N, CA, C and O atoms as a printed pandas DataFrame, in Angstrom:
     atom_number atom_name residue_name chain_id  residue_number  x_coord  y_coord  z_coord
0              1         N          MET        A               1  101.693    8.742  -90.491
1              2        CA          MET        A               1  101.023    9.755  -89.729
2              3         C          MET        A               1   99.516    9.492  -89.668
3              4         O          MET        A               1   98.904    9.668  -88.615
4              5         N          PHE        A               2   98.924    9.083  -90.760
5              6        CA          PHE        A               2   97.483    8.881  -90.776
6              7         C          PHE        A               2   97.089    7.442  -90.457
7              8         O          PHE        A               2   95.914    7.164  -90.217
8              9         N          VAL        A               3   98.042    6.536  -90.450
9             10        CA          VAL        A               3   97.743    5.134  -90.178
10            11         C          VAL        A               3   97.626    4.877  -88.679
11            12         O          VAL        A               3   96.797    4.070  -88.257
12            13         N          ALA        A               4   98.431    5.541  -87.880
13            14        CA          ALA        A               4   98.453    5.292  -86.436
14            15         C          ALA        A               4   97.094    5.495  -85.759
15            16         O          ALA        A               4   96.697    4.644  -84.963
16            17         N          PRO        A               5   96.364    6.577  -86.035
17            18        CA          PRO        A               5   95.047    6.702  -85.383
18            19         C          PRO        A               5   94.091    5.571  -85.755
19            20         O          PRO        A               5   93.317    5.117  -84.911
20            21         N          ALA        A               6   94.132    5.120  -86.978
21            22        CA          ALA        A               6   93.259    4.009  -87.390
22            23         C          ALA        A               6   93.647    2.730  -86.663
23            24         O          ALA        A               6   92.778    1.983  -86.214
24            25         N          ALA        A               7   94.928    2.476  -86.548
25            26        CA          ALA        A               7   95.385    1.276  -85.846
26            27         C          ALA        A               7   95.013    1.340  -84.369
27            28         O          ALA        A               7   94.631    0.326  -83.784
28            29         N          ASN        A               8   95.119    2.506  -83.767
29            30        CA          ASN        A               8   94.755    2.638  -82.355
30            31         C          ASN        A               8   93.266    2.419  -82.139
31            32         O          ASN        A               8   92.870    1.841  -81.127
32            33         N          ASN        A               9   92.442    2.865  -83.061
33            34        CA          ASN        A               9   91.003    2.618  -82.933
34            35         C          ASN        A               9   90.723    1.127  -82.932
35            36         O          ASN        A               9   89.939    0.640  -82.117
36            37         N          ILE        A              10   91.348    0.412  -83.825
37            38        CA          ILE        A              10   91.143   -1.034  -83.906
38            39         C          ILE        A              10   91.644   -1.712  -82.636
39            40         O          ILE        A              10   91.037   -2.667  -82.153
40            41         N          GLU        A              11   92.736   -1.222  -82.109
41            42        CA          GLU        A              11   93.335   -1.819  -80.911
42            43         C          GLU        A              11   92.399   -1.770  -79.708
43            44         O          GLU        A              11   92.427   -2.674  -78.873
44            45         N          TYR        A              12   91.577   -0.742  -79.605
45            46        CA          TYR        A              12   90.701   -0.608  -78.443
46            47         C          TYR        A              12   89.257   -1.010  -78.715
47            48         O          TYR        A              12   88.591   -1.534  -77.821
48            49         N          VAL        A              13   88.762   -0.782  -79.909
49            50        CA          VAL        A              13   87.352   -1.054  -80.197
50            51         C          VAL        A              13   87.088   -2.544  -80.376
51            52         O          VAL        A              13   86.176   -3.084  -79.750
52            53         N          TYR        A              14   87.854   -3.206  -81.203
53            54        CA          TYR        A              14   87.570   -4.613  -81.500
54            55         C          TYR        A              14   87.703   -5.517  -80.273
55            56         O          TYR        A              14   86.804   -6.325  -80.039
56            57         N          PRO        A              15   88.771   -5.428  -79.479
57            58        CA          PRO        A              15   88.824   -6.274  -78.276
58            59         C          PRO        A              15   87.657   -6.016  -77.329
59            60         O          PRO        A              15   87.168   -6.942  -76.682
60            61         N          ALA        A              16   87.211   -4.770  -77.242
61            62        CA          ALA        A              16   86.064   -4.475  -76.378
62            63         C          ALA        A              16   84.795   -5.148  -76.888
63            64         O          ALA        A              16   83.899   -5.458  -76.103
64            65         N          GLU        A              17   84.715   -5.374  -78.179
65            66        CA          GLU        A              17   83.534   -6.019  -78.754
66            67         C          GLU        A              17   83.565   -7.539  -78.626
67            68         O          GLU        A              17   82.506   -8.160  -78.538
68            69         N          ILE        A              18   84.729   -8.148  -78.612
69            70        CA          ILE        A              18   84.764   -9.612  -78.614
70            71         C          ILE        A              18   84.783  -10.231  -77.219
71            72         O          ILE        A              18   84.466  -11.411  -77.064
72            73         N          PHE        A              19   85.153   -9.448  -76.200
73            74        CA          PHE        A              19   85.166   -9.993  -74.842
74            75         C          PHE        A              19   83.854   -9.682  -74.140
75            76         O          PHE        A              19   83.289   -8.602  -74.317
76            77         N          GLU        A              20   83.371  -10.626  -73.347
77            78        CA          GLU        A              20   82.155  -10.368  -72.580
78            79         C          GLU        A              20   82.468   -9.387  -71.455
79            80         O          GLU        A              20   83.633   -9.130  -71.151
80            81         N          THR        A              21   81.440   -8.852  -70.853
81            82        CA          THR        A              21   81.577   -7.743  -69.905
82            83         C          THR        A              21   82.577   -8.020  -68.785
83            84         O          THR        A              21   83.403   -7.158  -68.485
84            85         N          ARG        A              22   82.529   -9.182  -68.165
85            86        CA          ARG        A              22   83.405   -9.436  -67.015
86            87         C          ARG        A              22   84.876   -9.535  -67.403
87            88         O          ARG        A              22   85.743   -9.407  -66.539
88            89         N          LEU        A              23   85.180   -9.761  -68.684
89            90        CA          LEU        A              23   86.565   -9.872  -69.148
90            91         C          LEU        A              23   86.994   -8.700  -70.030
91            92         O          LEU        A              23   88.139   -8.644  -70.477
92            93         N          ARG        A              24   86.088   -7.779  -70.276
93            94        CA          ARG        A              24   86.344   -6.730  -71.266
94            95         C          ARG        A              24   87.553   -5.868  -70.929
95            96         O          ARG        A              24   88.416   -5.673  -71.784
96            97         N          SER        A              25   87.640   -5.355  -69.728
97            98        CA          SER        A              25   88.758   -4.473  -69.388
98            99         C          SER        A              25   90.088   -5.227  -69.398
99           100         O          SER        A              25   91.111   -4.678  -69.806
100          101         N          THR        A              26   90.073   -6.474  -68.953
101          102        CA          THR        A              26   91.291   -7.284  -68.987
102          103         C          THR        A              26   91.708   -7.563  -70.425
103          104         O          THR        A              26   92.893   -7.486  -70.750
104          105         N          GLY        A              27   90.757   -7.884  -71.285
105          106        CA          GLY        A              27   91.057   -8.158  -72.691
106          107         C          GLY        A              27   91.609   -6.952  -73.419
107          108         O          GLY        A              27   92.570   -7.067  -74.179
108          109         N          VAL        A              28   91.004   -5.786  -73.190
109          110        CA          VAL        A              28   91.491   -4.557  -73.822
110          111         C          VAL        A              28   92.871   -4.203  -73.275
111          112         O          VAL        A              28   93.749   -3.791  -74.033
112          113         N          GLY        A              29   93.067   -4.359  -71.978
113          114        CA          GLY        A              29   94.370   -4.078  -71.379
114          115         C          GLY        A              29   95.457   -4.997  -71.905
115          116         O          GLY        A              29   96.564   -4.550  -72.206
116          117         N          PHE        A              30   95.141   -6.287  -72.015
117          118        CA          PHE        A              30   96.109   -7.243  -72.553
118          119         C          PHE        A              30   96.449   -6.898  -74.000
119          120         O          PHE        A              30   97.613   -6.948  -74.395
120          121         N          SER        A              31   95.447   -6.551  -74.778
121          122        CA          SER        A              31   95.656   -6.180  -76.176
122          123         C          SER        A              31   96.563   -4.953  -76.291
123          124         O          SER        A              31   97.489   -4.934  -77.102
124          125         N          ALA        A              32   96.294   -3.937  -75.482
125          126        CA          ALA        A              32   97.108   -2.723  -75.508
126          127         C          ALA        A              32   98.533   -3.004  -75.041
127          128         O          ALA        A              32   99.489   -2.503  -75.633
128          129         N          ALA        A              33   98.681   -3.799  -73.988
129          130        CA          ALA        A              33  100.014   -4.117  -73.473
130          131         C          ALA        A              33  100.827   -4.899  -74.496
131          132         O          ALA        A              33  102.005   -4.613  -74.711
132          133         N          PHE        A              34  100.195   -5.890  -75.128
133          134        CA          PHE        A              34  100.893   -6.678  -76.136
134          135         C          PHE        A              34  101.310   -5.797  -77.311
135          136         O          PHE        A              34  102.394   -5.971  -77.867
136          137         N          SER        A              35  100.453   -4.857  -77.686
137          138        CA          SER        A              35  100.774   -3.928  -78.761
138          139         C          SER        A              35  101.992   -3.079  -78.414
139          140         O          SER        A              35  102.879   -2.889  -79.247
140          141         N          ARG        A              36  102.034   -2.571  -77.188
141          142        CA          ARG        A              36  103.158   -1.726  -76.770
142          143         C          ARG        A              36  104.455   -2.524  -76.674
143          144         O          ARG        A              36  105.514   -2.036  -77.069
144          145         N          ILE        A              37  104.379   -3.727  -76.161
145          146        CA          ILE        A              37  105.571   -4.576  -76.066
146          147         C          ILE        A              37  106.094   -4.904  -77.456
147          148         O          ILE        A              37  107.302   -4.874  -77.689
148          149         N          SER        A              38  105.200   -5.214  -78.374
149          150        CA          SER        A              38  105.602   -5.517  -79.753
150          151         C          SER        A              38  106.232   -4.300  -80.420
151          152         O          SER        A              38  107.232   -4.429  -81.125
152          153         N          ALA        A              39  105.658   -3.124  -80.204
153          154        CA          ALA        A              39  106.210   -1.902  -80.791
154          155         C          ALA        A              39  107.602   -1.607  -80.235
155          156         O          ALA        A              39  108.503   -1.234  -80.986
156          157         N          ALA        A              40  107.778   -1.771  -78.933
157          158        CA          ALA        A              40  109.085   -1.534  -78.324
158          159         C          ALA        A              40  110.120   -2.521  -78.843
159          160         O          ALA        A              40  111.267   -2.150  -79.091
160          161         N          THR        A              41  109.722   -3.765  -79.007
161          162        CA          THR        A              41  110.627   -4.783  -79.541
162          163         C          THR        A              41  111.032   -4.446  -80.971
163          164         O          THR        A              41  112.200   -4.580  -81.338
164          165         N          ALA        A              42  110.072   -4.011  -81.771
165          166        CA          ALA        A              42  110.373   -3.657  -83.160
166          167         C          ALA        A              42  111.346   -2.481  -83.232
167          168         O          ALA        A              42  112.270   -2.489  -84.046
168          169         N          VAL        A              43  111.142   -1.476  -82.389
169          170        CA          VAL        A              43  112.040   -0.318  -82.372
170          171         C          VAL        A              43  113.444   -0.744  -81.950
171          172         O          VAL        A              43  114.431   -0.247  -82.492
172          173         N          TYR        A              44  113.536   -1.643  -81.005
173          174        CA          TYR        A              44  114.833   -2.124  -80.532
174          175         C          TYR        A              44  115.552   -2.933  -81.615
175          176         O          TYR        A              44  116.766   -2.811  -81.775
176          177         N          LEU        A              45  114.811   -3.756  -82.356
177          178        CA          LEU        A              45  115.422   -4.634  -83.352
178          179         C          LEU        A              45  115.660   -3.969  -84.708
179          180         O          LEU        A              45  116.438   -4.481  -85.513
180          181         N          LEU        A              46  115.009   -2.847  -84.970
181          182        CA          LEU        A              46  115.118   -2.209  -86.284
182          183         C          LEU        A              46  116.555   -1.870  -86.689
183          184         O          LEU        A              46  116.954   -2.245  -87.792
184          185         N          PRO        A              47  117.351   -1.188  -85.871
185          186        CA          PRO        A              47  118.719   -0.873  -86.302
186          187         C          PRO        A              47  119.557   -2.118  -86.592
187          188         O          PRO        A              47  120.326   -2.143  -87.553
188          189         N          THR        A              48  119.411   -3.132  -85.774
189          190        CA          THR        A              48  120.158   -4.373  -85.989
190          191         C          THR        A              48  119.748   -5.024  -87.298
191          192         O          THR        A              48  120.596   -5.482  -88.064
192          193         N          SER        A              49  118.457   -5.064  -87.550
193          194        CA          SER        A              49  117.949   -5.665  -88.780
194          195         C          SER        A              49  118.401   -4.879  -90.012
195          196         O          SER        A              49  118.776   -5.471  -91.024
196          197         N          LEU        A              50  118.365   -3.560  -89.928
197          198        CA          LEU        A              50  118.829   -2.737  -91.054
198          199         C          LEU        A              50  120.299   -2.992  -91.347
199          200         O          LEU        A              50  120.707   -3.061  -92.506
200          201         N          GLU        A              51  121.083   -3.130  -90.300
201          202        CA          GLU        A              51  122.513   -3.366  -90.464
202          203         C          GLU        A              51  122.796   -4.752  -91.055
203          204         O          GLU        A              51  123.666   -4.900  -91.913
204          205         N          MET        A              52  122.061   -5.755  -90.592
205          206        CA          MET        A              52  122.314   -7.126  -91.024
206          207         C          MET        A              52  121.722   -7.444  -92.401
207          208         O          MET        A              52  122.350   -8.132  -93.205
208          209         N          PHE        A              53  120.510   -6.940  -92.669
209          210        CA          PHE        A              53  119.793   -7.366  -93.871
210          211         C          PHE        A              53  119.548   -6.262  -94.888
211          212         O          PHE        A              53  119.177   -6.558  -96.024
212          213         N          GLY        A              54  119.741   -5.016  -94.525
213          214        CA          GLY        A              54  119.478   -3.908  -95.429
214          215         C          GLY        A              54  118.027   -3.443  -95.320
215          216         O          GLY        A              54  117.185   -4.100  -94.708
216          217         N          ALA        A              55  117.767   -2.300  -95.927
217          218        CA          ALA        A              55  116.450   -1.668  -95.801
218          219         C          ALA        A              55  115.344   -2.469  -96.477
219          220         O          ALA        A              55  114.265   -2.625  -95.907
220          221         N          SER        A              56  115.589   -2.975  -97.671
221          222        CA          SER        A              56  114.526   -3.667  -98.415
222          223         C          SER        A              56  114.018   -4.898  -97.677
223          224         O          SER        A              56  112.813   -5.053  -97.478
224          225         N          LYS        A              57  114.927   -5.769  -97.274
225          226        CA          LYS        A              57  114.511   -6.995  -96.585
226          227         C          LYS        A              57  113.870   -6.684  -95.229
227          228         O          LYS        A              57  112.904   -7.334  -94.829
228          229         N          THR        A              58  114.406   -5.696  -94.536
229          230        CA          THR        A              58  113.839   -5.321  -93.242
230          231         C          THR        A              58  112.407   -4.832  -93.398
231          232         O          THR        A              58  111.530   -5.232  -92.633
232          233         N          MET        A              59  112.161   -3.972  -94.381
233          234        CA          MET        A              59  110.809   -3.441  -94.582
234          235         C          MET        A              59  109.837   -4.530  -95.038
235          236         O          MET        A              59  108.660   -4.504  -94.678
236          237         N          ILE        A              60  110.319   -5.470  -95.816
237          238        CA          ILE        A              60  109.459   -6.585  -96.237
238          239         C          ILE        A              60  109.054   -7.416  -95.025
239          240         O          ILE        A              60  107.883   -7.763  -94.868
240          241         N          VAL        A              61  110.016   -7.732  -94.176
241          242        CA          VAL        A              61  109.705   -8.514  -92.973
242          243         C          VAL        A              61  108.762   -7.732  -92.062
243          244         O          VAL        A              61  107.824   -8.304  -91.506
244          245         N          MET        A              62  109.003   -6.424  -91.903
245          246        CA          MET        A              62  108.120   -5.600  -91.067
246          247         C          MET        A              62  106.708   -5.540  -91.644
247          248         O          MET        A              62  105.738   -5.474  -90.889
248          249         N          ALA        A              63  106.581   -5.560  -92.953
249          250        CA          ALA        A              63  105.257   -5.526  -93.587
250          251         C          ALA        A              63  104.543   -6.868  -93.465
251          252         O          ALA        A              63  103.314   -6.916  -93.510
252          253         N          LEU        A              64  105.288   -7.947  -93.311
253          254        CA          LEU        A              64  104.667   -9.270  -93.193
254          255         C          LEU        A              64  103.874   -9.430  -91.895
255          256         O          LEU        A              64  102.854  -10.119  -91.879
256          257         N          PHE        A              65  104.321   -8.812  -90.823
257          258        CA          PHE        A              65  103.622   -8.969  -89.539
258          259         C          PHE        A              65  102.179   -8.461  -89.589
259          260         O          PHE        A              65  101.283   -9.191  -89.165
260          261         N          PRO        A              66  101.907   -7.247  -90.085
261          262        CA          PRO        A              66  100.504   -6.838  -90.189
262          263         C          PRO        A              66   99.712   -7.687  -91.184
263          264         O          PRO        A              66   98.519   -7.918  -90.988
264          265         N          LEU        A              67  100.360   -8.145  -92.237
265          266        CA          LEU        A              67   99.658   -9.002  -93.199
266          267         C          LEU        A              67   99.266  -10.334  -92.568
267          268         O          LEU        A              67   98.169  -10.840  -92.807
268          269         N          ILE        A              68  100.153  -10.894  -91.772
269          270        CA          ILE        A              68   99.825  -12.138  -91.064
270          271         C          ILE        A              68   98.672  -11.892  -90.093
271          272         O          ILE        A              68   97.759  -12.711  -89.990
272          273         N          GLY        A              69   98.713  -10.766  -89.383
273          274        CA          GLY        A              69   97.616  -10.410  -88.489
274          275         C          GLY        A              69   96.300  -10.245  -89.228
275          276         O          GLY        A              69   95.251  -10.656  -88.733
276          277         N          LEU        A              70   96.350   -9.651  -90.406
277          278        CA          LEU        A              70   95.146   -9.493  -91.224
278          279         C          LEU        A              70   94.580  -10.844  -91.628
279          280         O          LEU        A              70   93.372  -11.065  -91.546
280          281         N          ILE        A              71   95.440  -11.738  -92.060
281          282        CA          ILE        A              71   94.986  -13.072  -92.475
282          283         C          ILE        A              71   94.360  -13.816  -91.299
283          284         O          ILE        A              71   93.291  -14.410  -91.438
284          285         N          PHE        A              72   95.020  -13.788  -90.141
285          286        CA          PHE        A              72   94.453  -14.439  -88.954
286          287         C          PHE        A              72   93.108  -13.826  -88.575
287          288         O          PHE        A              72   92.174  -14.540  -88.207
288          289         N          SER        A              73   93.016  -12.510  -88.665
289          290        CA          SER        A              73   91.755  -11.839  -88.323
290          291         C          SER        A              73   90.631  -12.236  -89.263
291          292         O          SER        A              73   89.507  -12.481  -88.825
292          293         N          ILE        A              74   90.927  -12.299  -90.537
293          294        CA          ILE        A              74   89.898  -12.676  -91.512
294          295         C          ILE        A              74   89.460  -14.121  -91.297
295          296         O          ILE        A              74   88.272  -14.431  -91.375
296          297         N          LEU        A              75   90.413  -14.997  -91.027
297          298        CA          LEU        A              75   90.088  -16.415  -90.902
298          299         C          LEU        A              75   89.445  -16.783  -89.566
299          300         O          LEU        A              75   88.531  -17.606  -89.535
300          301         N          TRP        A              76   89.907  -16.184  -88.453
301          302        CA          TRP        A              76   89.480  -16.684  -87.149
302          303         C          TRP        A              76   88.769  -15.684  -86.246
303          304         O          TRP        A              76   88.090  -16.100  -85.308
304          305         N          ALA        A              77   88.895  -14.403  -86.489
305          306        CA          ALA        A              77   88.258  -13.432  -85.594
306          307         C          ALA        A              77   86.754  -13.404  -85.839
307          308         O          ALA        A              77   86.315  -13.398  -86.989
308          309         N          PRO        A              78   85.968  -13.387  -84.778
309          310        CA          PRO        A              78   84.515  -13.394  -84.950
310          311         C          PRO        A              78   83.996  -12.060  -85.482
311          312         O          PRO        A              78   84.546  -11.001  -85.179
312          313         N          GLU        A              79   82.942  -12.127  -86.270
313          314        CA          GLU        A              79   82.281  -10.923  -86.777
314          315         C          GLU        A              79   81.458  -10.315  -85.644
315          316         O          GLU        A              79   80.724  -11.033  -84.965
316          317         N          THR        A              80   81.567   -9.023  -85.434
317          318        CA          THR        A              80   80.845   -8.373  -84.339
318          319         C          THR        A              80   79.735   -7.451  -84.835
319          320         O          THR        A              80   79.062   -6.793  -84.040
320          321         N          LYS        A              81   79.554   -7.408  -86.125
321          322        CA          LYS        A              81   78.535   -6.526  -86.701
322          323         C          LYS        A              81   77.137   -6.946  -86.243
323          324         O          LYS        A              81   76.779   -8.121  -86.313
324          325         N          ARG        A              82   76.356   -5.976  -85.775
325          326        CA          ARG        A              82   74.966   -6.169  -85.346
326          327         C          ARG        A              82   74.813   -7.146  -84.175
327          328         O          ARG        A              82   73.744   -7.727  -83.988
328          329         N          LYS        A              83   75.861   -7.324  -83.403
329          330        CA          LYS        A              83   75.771   -8.156  -82.199
330          331         C          LYS        A              83   75.772   -7.241  -80.986
331          332         O          LYS        A              83   76.492   -6.244  -80.946
332          333         N          GLN        A              84   74.969   -7.587  -80.012
333          334        CA          GLN        A              84   74.906   -6.787  -78.797
334          335         C          GLN        A              84   76.056   -7.146  -77.861
335          336         O          GLN        A              84   76.495   -8.294  -77.792
336          337         N          LEU        A              85   76.528   -6.130  -77.145
337          338        CA          LEU        A              85   77.539   -6.378  -76.125
338          339         C          LEU        A              85   76.864   -7.022  -74.927
339          340         O          LEU        A              85   75.752   -6.649  -74.555
340          341         N          ARG        A              86   77.538   -7.986  -74.328
341          342        CA          ARG        A              86   76.977   -8.650  -73.139
342          343         C          ARG        A              86   77.709   -8.226  -71.910
343          344         O          ARG        A              86   77.383   -8.676  -70.812
């Protein structure tokens, strides 16, 4: 309940900071669309995964995706602190 608003803030704020002005709306739109497609896919696959692998393994795999995203963000995403938008 409290995680979703934080995730949504990141989904819209960070892409707006990393794309330059002429690509900003496209970048934010692509980010939001990819997020929605991924969420829909996860909802569709969840019952099948629970049935095939059980709750523990399913939740571990579901937790790995945000962790992988975190690692990629730390390693490759540019720092936007104190940078002006162009």
